[in-house]
Short mmCIF file of C-alpha atoms in Angstrom, two decimals:
data_model
loop_
_atom_site.label_atom_id
_atom_site.label_comp_id
_atom_site.label_asym_id
_atom_site.label_seq_id
_atom_site.Cartn_x
_atom_site.Cartn_y
_atom_site.Cartn_z
CA MET Y 1 198.47 282.83 -43.54
CA SER Y 2 198.19 282.24 -39.81
CA ILE Y 3 196.78 284.98 -37.61
CA GLU Y 4 199.31 286.34 -35.12
CA LEU Y 5 198.93 288.70 -32.19
CA ARG Y 6 200.32 291.59 -34.26
CA HIS Y 7 197.48 291.18 -36.74
CA LEU Y 8 194.90 291.41 -33.96
CA ARG Y 9 196.55 294.48 -32.40
CA CYS Y 10 196.65 296.16 -35.79
CA PHE Y 11 192.98 295.45 -36.47
CA LEU Y 12 191.99 296.76 -33.03
CA ALA Y 13 193.95 299.95 -33.71
CA ILE Y 14 192.13 300.35 -37.04
CA ALA Y 15 188.74 299.80 -35.40
CA GLU Y 16 189.39 302.13 -32.48
CA GLU Y 17 191.03 304.92 -34.48
CA GLY Y 18 188.52 304.71 -37.34
CA ASN Y 19 191.24 305.73 -39.74
CA LEU Y 20 194.15 303.85 -41.36
CA THR Y 21 196.57 306.76 -41.06
CA ARG Y 22 195.96 307.20 -37.32
CA ALA Y 23 196.11 303.45 -36.78
CA ALA Y 24 199.47 303.35 -38.57
CA ALA Y 25 200.83 306.14 -36.37
CA ARG Y 26 199.59 304.37 -33.25
CA MET Y 27 201.23 301.10 -34.30
CA HIS Y 28 204.42 302.82 -35.55
CA LEU Y 29 203.86 301.33 -39.00
CA THR Y 30 203.39 302.75 -42.47
CA GLN Y 31 199.88 303.12 -43.82
CA PRO Y 32 200.54 300.59 -46.63
CA ALA Y 33 201.64 298.05 -44.02
CA VAL Y 34 198.42 298.55 -42.08
CA SER Y 35 196.38 298.26 -45.28
CA ARG Y 36 198.15 295.01 -46.17
CA THR Y 37 197.51 293.60 -42.69
CA LEU Y 38 193.81 294.40 -42.96
CA ALA Y 39 193.60 292.91 -46.45
CA ALA Y 40 195.38 289.75 -45.29
CA LEU Y 41 192.99 289.37 -42.34
CA GLU Y 42 189.95 289.81 -44.58
CA LYS Y 43 191.32 287.25 -47.04
CA HIS Y 44 192.05 284.74 -44.27
CA LEU Y 45 188.61 285.16 -42.70
CA GLY Y 46 186.78 285.30 -46.02
CA ALA Y 47 184.84 288.38 -44.96
CA ARG Y 48 185.06 292.14 -45.35
CA LEU Y 49 185.79 293.61 -41.91
CA VAL Y 50 185.79 297.33 -42.71
CA ASP Y 51 183.56 299.29 -45.05
CA ARG Y 52 185.87 302.04 -46.22
CA SER Y 53 185.77 304.75 -48.87
CA THR Y 54 187.01 308.30 -49.23
CA HIS Y 55 184.29 309.69 -46.96
CA HIS Y 56 183.19 306.63 -44.99
CA PHE Y 57 184.87 304.24 -42.56
CA ALA Y 58 182.95 301.76 -40.39
CA LEU Y 59 183.16 298.18 -39.23
CA THR Y 60 180.92 295.74 -41.06
CA PRO Y 61 178.75 293.35 -38.98
CA GLU Y 62 181.50 290.75 -39.48
CA GLY Y 63 184.07 293.32 -38.40
CA ARG Y 64 182.17 294.12 -35.20
CA ALA Y 65 181.93 290.42 -34.35
CA PHE Y 66 185.62 289.89 -35.06
CA HIS Y 67 186.51 292.99 -33.02
CA ASP Y 68 184.98 291.46 -29.91
CA ARG Y 69 186.84 288.18 -30.39
CA ALA Y 70 190.10 289.98 -31.14
CA ALA Y 71 189.79 292.22 -28.07
CA THR Y 72 189.12 289.18 -25.89
CA ALA Y 73 192.12 287.32 -27.31
CA VAL Y 74 194.49 290.26 -26.85
CA ALA Y 75 193.26 290.90 -23.31
CA ALA Y 76 193.79 287.22 -22.44
CA PHE Y 77 197.31 287.30 -23.83
CA ASP Y 78 198.17 290.49 -21.94
CA ALA Y 79 196.84 288.99 -18.73
CA ALA Y 80 198.98 285.89 -19.17
CA ALA Y 81 202.09 287.80 -20.20
CA ASP Y 82 201.95 290.59 -17.60
CA PRO Y 83 199.24 290.01 -14.98
CA GLU Y 84 200.53 292.71 -12.63
CA ARG Y 85 200.28 295.41 -15.29
CA LEU Y 86 196.82 294.30 -16.37
CA ARG Y 87 195.53 294.17 -12.81
CA HIS Y 88 196.04 297.91 -12.44
CA ARG Y 89 194.98 299.13 -15.86
CA PRO Y 90 191.89 301.36 -15.84
CA LEU Y 91 188.52 299.66 -15.49
CA ARG Y 92 186.25 301.21 -18.12
CA LEU Y 93 182.60 301.31 -17.03
CA GLY Y 94 180.12 302.19 -19.76
CA HIS Y 95 176.57 303.51 -19.57
CA ALA Y 96 174.11 304.82 -22.13
CA TRP Y 97 172.42 307.29 -19.79
CA SER Y 98 171.99 307.97 -16.07
CA ALA Y 99 174.89 305.68 -15.07
CA PHE Y 100 174.10 304.17 -11.64
CA GLY Y 101 171.51 306.83 -10.81
CA PRO Y 102 171.80 308.06 -7.21
CA TYR Y 103 174.50 305.46 -6.54
CA THR Y 104 176.88 306.87 -9.18
CA THR Y 105 178.86 309.22 -6.94
CA PRO Y 106 179.08 306.78 -3.99
CA LEU Y 107 180.35 304.08 -6.37
CA LEU Y 108 183.04 306.32 -7.88
CA ARG Y 109 184.19 307.67 -4.51
CA ARG Y 110 184.26 304.29 -2.79
CA TRP Y 111 186.15 302.74 -5.70
CA GLN Y 112 188.76 305.51 -5.74
CA ARG Y 113 189.27 305.11 -2.01
CA GLU Y 114 189.41 301.31 -1.95
CA HIS Y 115 191.12 300.60 -5.30
CA PRO Y 116 193.46 303.55 -5.90
CA ARG Y 117 195.76 301.57 -8.22
CA THR Y 118 192.94 300.70 -10.65
CA PRO Y 119 191.20 303.85 -11.93
CA LEU Y 120 187.47 303.50 -12.67
CA GLU Y 121 186.61 305.40 -15.84
CA LEU Y 122 182.90 306.15 -16.40
CA LEU Y 123 182.12 306.46 -20.13
CA ARG Y 124 178.80 307.35 -21.75
CA ILE Y 125 178.34 305.46 -25.02
CA ASP Y 126 175.05 305.62 -26.92
CA ASP Y 127 174.64 301.94 -27.64
CA ARG Y 128 172.33 299.19 -26.35
CA THR Y 129 175.21 297.64 -24.37
CA ALA Y 130 177.07 300.95 -23.81
CA GLY Y 131 180.05 299.81 -25.87
CA LEU Y 132 180.47 296.47 -24.10
CA THR Y 133 179.97 294.16 -27.07
CA ARG Y 134 182.28 296.36 -29.18
CA GLY Y 135 185.09 296.09 -26.64
CA GLU Y 136 185.05 299.81 -25.84
CA VAL Y 137 184.45 299.18 -22.13
CA ASP Y 138 185.13 296.37 -19.65
CA ALA Y 139 181.74 296.48 -17.90
CA ALA Y 140 178.51 298.43 -18.33
CA LEU Y 141 175.55 299.68 -16.33
CA LEU Y 142 172.50 298.80 -18.40
CA ARG Y 143 168.73 299.15 -18.06
CA GLY Y 144 166.16 296.74 -19.33
CA PRO Y 145 166.58 293.08 -20.30
CA VAL Y 146 169.91 292.04 -21.83
CA ASP Y 147 170.05 288.87 -23.91
CA THR Y 148 173.27 289.50 -25.86
CA PRO Y 149 175.31 286.28 -26.16
CA GLY Y 150 178.63 286.27 -24.29
CA LEU Y 151 177.60 288.72 -21.58
CA ALA Y 152 177.22 287.97 -17.88
CA THR Y 153 174.88 290.16 -15.82
CA VAL Y 154 173.79 290.78 -12.27
CA GLN Y 155 170.71 292.80 -11.34
CA LEU Y 156 171.52 295.62 -8.95
CA ALA Y 157 168.17 297.38 -8.59
CA THR Y 158 164.86 298.25 -10.21
CA GLU Y 159 163.71 301.75 -10.99
CA PRO Y 160 160.12 302.96 -11.34
CA ARG Y 161 159.23 304.53 -14.64
CA ILE Y 162 158.45 308.20 -15.03
CA ALA Y 163 156.82 310.29 -17.73
CA ALA Y 164 158.70 313.23 -19.23
CA VAL Y 165 156.44 315.96 -20.64
CA PRO Y 166 156.91 319.54 -21.87
CA ALA Y 167 156.88 321.89 -18.89
CA ASP Y 168 154.08 323.96 -20.43
CA SER Y 169 151.89 320.92 -21.21
CA PRO Y 170 148.64 320.44 -19.24
CA LEU Y 171 150.05 317.05 -18.27
CA ALA Y 172 152.78 318.78 -16.27
CA ALA Y 173 150.16 320.15 -13.85
CA ARG Y 174 149.22 316.66 -12.66
CA GLU Y 175 150.89 314.97 -9.70
CA THR Y 176 151.04 311.56 -11.40
CA LEU Y 177 150.27 310.24 -14.87
CA THR Y 178 149.15 306.97 -16.40
CA LEU Y 179 149.94 305.24 -19.67
CA ALA Y 180 146.43 306.09 -20.80
CA ASP Y 181 147.13 309.80 -20.18
CA LEU Y 182 150.12 309.57 -22.53
CA ALA Y 183 148.46 307.48 -25.26
CA PRO Y 184 146.98 310.48 -27.18
CA GLU Y 185 150.41 312.12 -27.37
CA THR Y 186 153.33 311.63 -29.76
CA ALA Y 187 155.89 309.29 -28.18
CA ILE Y 188 159.58 310.24 -28.37
CA LEU Y 189 161.49 306.94 -28.62
CA ASN Y 190 165.22 306.17 -28.44
CA PRO Y 191 165.70 302.76 -30.08
CA VAL Y 192 169.50 303.02 -29.87
CA SER Y 193 169.91 302.91 -26.11
CA GLY Y 194 166.48 303.49 -24.56
CA THR Y 195 164.18 300.95 -22.93
CA THR Y 196 160.78 302.32 -24.00
CA THR Y 197 158.91 300.94 -27.01
CA LEU Y 198 155.28 301.06 -28.03
CA ASP Y 199 154.92 297.61 -26.44
CA LEU Y 200 154.83 299.41 -23.09
CA TRP Y 201 151.21 300.40 -23.90
CA PRO Y 202 148.30 297.98 -24.40
CA PRO Y 203 147.88 297.07 -28.10
CA ASP Y 204 144.59 298.97 -28.36
CA ALA Y 205 145.77 302.11 -26.56
CA ARG Y 206 149.16 303.06 -27.97
CA PRO Y 207 150.37 306.45 -29.20
CA SER Y 208 149.57 306.67 -32.89
CA ALA Y 209 152.58 308.85 -33.70
CA THR Y 210 156.25 308.54 -32.78
CA VAL Y 211 159.46 310.51 -33.17
CA THR Y 212 162.73 308.56 -33.15
CA VAL Y 213 165.95 309.93 -31.65
CA ALA Y 214 169.42 308.46 -31.12
CA ASN Y 215 170.43 309.57 -27.61
CA THR Y 216 169.22 311.07 -24.35
CA ASP Y 217 170.19 314.63 -25.27
CA ASP Y 218 168.07 314.56 -28.43
CA TRP Y 219 165.25 312.87 -26.49
CA LEU Y 220 165.19 315.72 -23.97
CA THR Y 221 165.42 318.37 -26.67
CA ALA Y 222 162.46 316.91 -28.56
CA ILE Y 223 160.30 316.84 -25.42
CA ALA Y 224 161.34 320.35 -24.39
CA ALA Y 225 160.41 321.59 -27.87
CA GLY Y 226 156.89 320.20 -27.44
CA ARG Y 227 157.22 317.51 -30.09
CA GLY Y 228 155.89 314.81 -27.75
CA ILE Y 229 156.29 312.94 -24.47
CA GLY Y 230 158.75 310.34 -23.22
CA VAL Y 231 158.96 307.53 -20.70
CA SER Y 232 162.13 306.64 -18.85
CA ALA Y 233 163.54 305.28 -15.60
CA ALA Y 234 163.34 307.40 -12.45
CA SER Y 235 167.07 308.18 -12.31
CA THR Y 236 166.73 310.14 -15.56
CA ALA Y 237 164.96 312.91 -13.65
CA GLU Y 238 167.89 313.17 -11.22
CA MET Y 239 170.72 312.79 -13.72
CA HIS Y 240 169.17 314.81 -16.58
CA PRO Y 241 167.14 317.75 -15.25
CA HIS Y 242 165.89 320.18 -17.89
CA PRO Y 243 164.13 323.52 -17.29
CA ASP Y 244 161.59 322.83 -20.06
CA VAL Y 245 160.86 319.20 -19.17
CA THR Y 246 158.70 318.05 -16.25
CA TYR Y 247 159.00 314.54 -14.86
CA ARG Y 248 156.01 312.83 -13.27
CA PRO Y 249 155.58 309.36 -11.68
CA LEU Y 250 154.03 306.71 -13.92
CA PRO Y 251 152.87 304.13 -11.39
CA ASP Y 252 151.01 301.82 -13.79
CA ALA Y 253 154.12 301.18 -15.92
CA PRO Y 254 156.39 298.23 -15.01
CA PRO Y 255 159.73 299.06 -13.35
CA VAL Y 256 163.06 298.94 -15.20
CA PRO Y 257 165.80 296.55 -14.04
CA VAL Y 258 169.28 298.05 -13.56
CA LEU Y 259 172.02 295.59 -14.49
CA LEU Y 260 175.79 295.41 -14.32
CA ALA Y 261 177.11 293.49 -17.33
CA TRP Y 262 180.53 292.26 -18.44
CA ARG Y 263 181.95 289.88 -21.03
CA ASP Y 264 182.14 286.25 -19.96
CA ALA Y 265 185.42 285.69 -21.75
CA ALA Y 266 188.56 287.27 -20.26
CA PRO Y 267 186.90 289.87 -17.99
CA HIS Y 268 188.96 292.68 -16.49
CA PRO Y 269 190.68 291.34 -13.34
CA ALA Y 270 188.87 293.93 -11.19
CA THR Y 271 185.39 292.93 -12.41
CA GLU Y 272 184.64 290.79 -9.36
CA ALA Y 273 185.52 293.66 -7.04
CA LEU Y 274 183.30 296.03 -9.06
CA VAL Y 275 180.35 293.64 -8.87
CA ALA Y 276 180.79 293.25 -5.11
CA LEU Y 277 181.01 297.00 -4.49
CA ALA Y 278 178.05 297.82 -6.78
CA ARG Y 279 175.90 295.21 -5.02
CA GLU Y 280 176.92 296.52 -1.60
CA ILE Y 281 176.13 300.14 -2.49
CA SER Y 282 172.76 299.26 -4.02
CA GLY Y 283 171.85 297.00 -1.11
CA THR Y 284 171.73 293.78 -3.13
CA GLY Y 285 175.01 292.35 -1.84
#
């Protein structure tokens, strides 16, 4: 068997719909035909791409890697076959939390005004690369270091870190806090998309207890409920205010870099314009 474009499109539909029946409807095929295409791909590649059962459907690690390559290949073909259509397709911009901070609205408004034929869609995806490596977005606003292979990045800004504490905690009464002030507390950590780990504290002065969450909403809820404290970038206070959470400066913690990232291979045609505008708005252009 040789892999053809139709096989890649079918696999992408399966991955994005998360269901063979919906993928078949999207591709205007029968479900058995979609199942045969998936089986043929897996046989050709010598790897299981989808872990599927009656109550479970998810890409395997091999499936996620193949998804990125397939999305790149299809995008490259579409660009070659119909560059005018691709140039004006929506530009999907992912973020895991806080987007571009105070620059979010200026970026969206300027883009709409200057590039009306290419909509900019801002999507929150709870993932370390905000959906970029999975092909769910074309570019992403990320915080913290990014060393994922195949991604290009440009640093747009740095943000100071802040502490997030329960509003009724004695810590909330202070004007500023230090890492040492937070060390006796339970640390609420988001390993899925957050940038804070126990490595932020000195080895001999780290919180002894942690609570793990999967997204910003759960992080805020845990802090508001008094289960512990959190550390984040300054824009979190602006983008995610909460009546039961108090944010305080944390001047002895290192700042967080804010990056714009995109895939090296076959980027969206409007990526260069997005980079230029983001750098201009943030003052790094």
